[in-house]
PDB file of C-alpha atoms in Angstrom:
ATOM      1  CA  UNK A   1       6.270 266.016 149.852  1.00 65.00           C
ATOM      2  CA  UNK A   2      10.072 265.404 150.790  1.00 55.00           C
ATOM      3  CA  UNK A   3      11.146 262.246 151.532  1.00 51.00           C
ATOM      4  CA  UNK A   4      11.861 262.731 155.280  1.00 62.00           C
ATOM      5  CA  UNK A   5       9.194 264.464 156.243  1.00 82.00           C
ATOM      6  CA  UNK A   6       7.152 261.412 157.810  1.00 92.00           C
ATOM      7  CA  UNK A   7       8.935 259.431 160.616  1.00 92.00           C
ATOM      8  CA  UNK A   8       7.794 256.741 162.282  1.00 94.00           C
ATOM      9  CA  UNK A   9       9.514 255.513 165.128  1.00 91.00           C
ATOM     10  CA  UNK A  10       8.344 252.041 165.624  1.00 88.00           C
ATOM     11  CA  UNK A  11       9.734 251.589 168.999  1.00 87.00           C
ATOM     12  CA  UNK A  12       7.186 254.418 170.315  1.00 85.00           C
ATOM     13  CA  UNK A  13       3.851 253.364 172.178  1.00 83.00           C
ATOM     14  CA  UNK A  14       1.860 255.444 169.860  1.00 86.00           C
ATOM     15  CA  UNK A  15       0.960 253.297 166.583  1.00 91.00           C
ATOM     16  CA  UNK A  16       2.506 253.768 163.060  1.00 94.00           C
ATOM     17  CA  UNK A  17      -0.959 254.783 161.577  1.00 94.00           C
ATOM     18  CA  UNK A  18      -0.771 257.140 164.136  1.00 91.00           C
ATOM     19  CA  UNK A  19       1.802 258.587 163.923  1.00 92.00           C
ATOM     20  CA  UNK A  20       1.627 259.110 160.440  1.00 95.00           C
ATOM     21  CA  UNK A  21      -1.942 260.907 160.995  1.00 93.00           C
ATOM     22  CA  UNK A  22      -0.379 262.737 163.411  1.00 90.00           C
ATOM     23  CA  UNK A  23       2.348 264.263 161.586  1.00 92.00           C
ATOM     24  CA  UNK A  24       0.597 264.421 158.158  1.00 94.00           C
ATOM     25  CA  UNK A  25      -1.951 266.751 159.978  1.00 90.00           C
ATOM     26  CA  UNK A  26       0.467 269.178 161.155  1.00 88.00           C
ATOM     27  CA  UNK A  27       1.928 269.527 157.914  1.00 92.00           C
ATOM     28  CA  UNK A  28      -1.450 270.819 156.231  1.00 92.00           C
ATOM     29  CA  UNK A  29      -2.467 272.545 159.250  1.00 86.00           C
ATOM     30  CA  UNK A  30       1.050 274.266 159.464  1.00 87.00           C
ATOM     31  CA  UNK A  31       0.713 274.955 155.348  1.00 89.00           C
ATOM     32  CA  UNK A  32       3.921 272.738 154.975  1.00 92.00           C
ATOM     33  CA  UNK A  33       1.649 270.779 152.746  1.00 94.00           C
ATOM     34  CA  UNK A  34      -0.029 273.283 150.215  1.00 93.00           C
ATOM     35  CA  UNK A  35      -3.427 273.035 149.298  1.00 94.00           C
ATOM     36  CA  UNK A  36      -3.190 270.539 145.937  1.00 94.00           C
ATOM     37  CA  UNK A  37      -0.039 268.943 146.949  1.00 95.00           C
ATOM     38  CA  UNK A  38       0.103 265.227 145.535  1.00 96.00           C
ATOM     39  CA  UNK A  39       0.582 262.696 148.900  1.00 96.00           C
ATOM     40  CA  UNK A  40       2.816 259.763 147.612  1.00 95.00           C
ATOM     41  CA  UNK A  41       0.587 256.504 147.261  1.00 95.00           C
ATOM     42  CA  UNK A  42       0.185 254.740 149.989  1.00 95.00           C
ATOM     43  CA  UNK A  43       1.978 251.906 148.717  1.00 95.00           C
ATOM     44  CA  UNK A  44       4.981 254.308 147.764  1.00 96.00           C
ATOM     45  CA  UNK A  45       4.515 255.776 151.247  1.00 96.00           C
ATOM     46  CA  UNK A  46       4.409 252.320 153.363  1.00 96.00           C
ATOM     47  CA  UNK A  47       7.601 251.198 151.608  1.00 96.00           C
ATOM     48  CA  UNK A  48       9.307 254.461 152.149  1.00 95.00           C
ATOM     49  CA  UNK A  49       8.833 253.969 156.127  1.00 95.00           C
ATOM     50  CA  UNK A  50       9.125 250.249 155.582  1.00 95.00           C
ATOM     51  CA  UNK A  51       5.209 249.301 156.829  1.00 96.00           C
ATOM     52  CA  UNK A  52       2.571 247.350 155.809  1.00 96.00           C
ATOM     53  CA  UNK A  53       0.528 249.568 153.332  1.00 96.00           C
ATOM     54  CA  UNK A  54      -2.489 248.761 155.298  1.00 97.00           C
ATOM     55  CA  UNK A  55      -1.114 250.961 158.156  1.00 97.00           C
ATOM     56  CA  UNK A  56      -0.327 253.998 156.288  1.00 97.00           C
ATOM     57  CA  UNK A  57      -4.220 253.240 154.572  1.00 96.00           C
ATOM     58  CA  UNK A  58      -5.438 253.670 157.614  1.00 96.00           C
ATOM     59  CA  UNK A  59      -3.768 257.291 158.599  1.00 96.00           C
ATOM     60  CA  UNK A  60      -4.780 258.818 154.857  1.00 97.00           C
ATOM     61  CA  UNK A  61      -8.728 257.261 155.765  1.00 95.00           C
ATOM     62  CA  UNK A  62      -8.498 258.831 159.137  1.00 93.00           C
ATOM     63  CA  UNK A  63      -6.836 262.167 157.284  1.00 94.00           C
ATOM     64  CA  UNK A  64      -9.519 261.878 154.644  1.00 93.00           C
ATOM     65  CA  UNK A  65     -12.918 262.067 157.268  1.00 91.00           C
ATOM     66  CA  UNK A  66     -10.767 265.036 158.901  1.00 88.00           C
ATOM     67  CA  UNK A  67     -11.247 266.752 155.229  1.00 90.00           C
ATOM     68  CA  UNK A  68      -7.503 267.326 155.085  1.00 93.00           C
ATOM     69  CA  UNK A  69      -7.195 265.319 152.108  1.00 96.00           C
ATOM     70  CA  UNK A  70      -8.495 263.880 149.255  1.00 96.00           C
ATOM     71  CA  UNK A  71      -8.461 260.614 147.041  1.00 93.00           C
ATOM     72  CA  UNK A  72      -9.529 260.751 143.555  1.00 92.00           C
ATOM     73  CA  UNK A  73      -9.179 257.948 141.231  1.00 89.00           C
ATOM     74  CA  UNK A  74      -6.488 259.040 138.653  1.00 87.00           C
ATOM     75  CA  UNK A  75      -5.980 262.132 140.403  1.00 86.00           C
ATOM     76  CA  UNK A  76      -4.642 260.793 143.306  1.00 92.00           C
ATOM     77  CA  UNK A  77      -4.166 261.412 146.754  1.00 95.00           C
ATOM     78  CA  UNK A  78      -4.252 265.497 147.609  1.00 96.00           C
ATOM     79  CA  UNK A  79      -4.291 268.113 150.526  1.00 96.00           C
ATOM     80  CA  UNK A  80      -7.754 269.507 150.659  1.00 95.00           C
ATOM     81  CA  UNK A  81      -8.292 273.261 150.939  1.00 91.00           C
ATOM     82  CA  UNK A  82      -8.554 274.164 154.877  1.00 81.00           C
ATOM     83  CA  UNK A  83     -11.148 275.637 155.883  1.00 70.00           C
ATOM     84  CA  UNK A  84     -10.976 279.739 156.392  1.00 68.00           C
ATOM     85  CA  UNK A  85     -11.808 279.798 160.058  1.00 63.00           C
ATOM     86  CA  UNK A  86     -10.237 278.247 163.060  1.00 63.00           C
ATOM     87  CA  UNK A  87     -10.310 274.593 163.923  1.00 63.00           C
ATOM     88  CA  UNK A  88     -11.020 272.608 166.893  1.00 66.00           C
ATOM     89  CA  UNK A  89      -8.041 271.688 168.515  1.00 70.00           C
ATOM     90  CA  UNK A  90      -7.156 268.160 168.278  1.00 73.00           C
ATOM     91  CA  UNK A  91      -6.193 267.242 171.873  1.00 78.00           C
ATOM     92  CA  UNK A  92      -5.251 263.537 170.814  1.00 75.00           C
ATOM     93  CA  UNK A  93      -2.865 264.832 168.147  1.00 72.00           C
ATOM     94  CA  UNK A  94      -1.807 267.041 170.582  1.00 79.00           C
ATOM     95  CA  UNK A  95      -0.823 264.768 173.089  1.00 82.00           C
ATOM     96  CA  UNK A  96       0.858 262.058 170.411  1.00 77.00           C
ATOM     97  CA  UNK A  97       3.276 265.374 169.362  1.00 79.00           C
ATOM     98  CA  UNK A  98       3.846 265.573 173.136  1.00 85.00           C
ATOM     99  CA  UNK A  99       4.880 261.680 173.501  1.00 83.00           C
ATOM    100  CA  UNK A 100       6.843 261.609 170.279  1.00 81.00           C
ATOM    101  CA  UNK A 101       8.556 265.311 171.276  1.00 85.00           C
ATOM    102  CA  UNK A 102       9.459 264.045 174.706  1.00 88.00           C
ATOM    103  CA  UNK A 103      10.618 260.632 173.590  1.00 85.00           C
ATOM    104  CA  UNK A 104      12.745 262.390 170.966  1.00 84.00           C
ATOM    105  CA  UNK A 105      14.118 264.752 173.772  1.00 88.00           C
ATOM    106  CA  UNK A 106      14.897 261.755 175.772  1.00 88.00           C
ATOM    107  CA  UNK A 107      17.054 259.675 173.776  1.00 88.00           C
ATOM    108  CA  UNK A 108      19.085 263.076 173.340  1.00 89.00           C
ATOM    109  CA  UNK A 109      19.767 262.751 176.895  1.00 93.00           C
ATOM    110  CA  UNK A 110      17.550 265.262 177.945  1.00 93.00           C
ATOM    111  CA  UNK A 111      15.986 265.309 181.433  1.00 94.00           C
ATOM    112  CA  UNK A 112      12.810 266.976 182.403  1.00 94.00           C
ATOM    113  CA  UNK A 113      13.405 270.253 183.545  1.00 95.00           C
ATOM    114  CA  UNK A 114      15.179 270.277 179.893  1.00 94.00           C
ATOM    115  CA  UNK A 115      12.444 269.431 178.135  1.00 93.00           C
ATOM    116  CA  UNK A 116      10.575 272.065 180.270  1.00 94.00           C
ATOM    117  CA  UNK A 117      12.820 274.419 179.392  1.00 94.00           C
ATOM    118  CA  UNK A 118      12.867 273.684 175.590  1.00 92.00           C
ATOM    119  CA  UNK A 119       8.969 274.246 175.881  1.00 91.00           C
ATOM    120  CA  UNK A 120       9.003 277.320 177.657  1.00 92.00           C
ATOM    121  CA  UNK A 121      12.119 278.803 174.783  1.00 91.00           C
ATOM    122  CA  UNK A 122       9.465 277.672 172.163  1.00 87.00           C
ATOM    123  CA  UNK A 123       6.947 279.734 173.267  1.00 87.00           C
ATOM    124  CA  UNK A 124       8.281 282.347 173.511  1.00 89.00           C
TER     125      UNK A 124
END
């Protein structure tokens, strides 16, 4: 996993655990994270993004009932094989992408019918 690809922006509403769910989950989902990948530990992880490892525990327990990953002892912490049909969408990770895309959009300067307008370009 690179080293940037987990943010947490700690001035956001949404939590750090969740956040961290949040964007883990996409990854895998996305296949950004490959089926096997090694996860950094969660201590490695929660000093990376400067957090108490407790917090970033908490997103890879949360991953872990999801079945998106996997924690064996010596092996590690691992993406788990998705399964072959669709999934259920998520509408709470849904909505935290929203928050942390439109707070993003925001500090850029952006106003609403920009961020509308980013949307709609993305869609299509």
């Amino acid at each position: 996993m690179s080293e940037r690809a987990v943010r947490v922006d700690t001035t956001s509403q949404v939590p750090p655990f969740e956040q961290i769910r949040a964007q883990l989950a996409a990854l895998i989902r996305t296949g950004r994270l490959a089926e096997g990948e090694r996860l950094p530990t969660v201590r490695q992880l929660a000093a990376d993004l400067d957090l108490a490892p407790g917090t970033v525990a908490r997103a890879y327990r949360e991953l872990e009932a999801a079945g998106l990953i996997r924690t064996r002892r010596g092996a590690g912490t691992r993406v788990a094989a998705l399964p072959s049909g669709p999934y259920a969408l998520d509408a709470h990770q849904l909505g935290t992408l929203a928050r942390d895309f439109t707070s993003a959009a925001r500090a850029l300067g952006a106003d609403t019918e920009d961020i509308l307008a980013a949307v709609r370009n993305a869609l299509n």
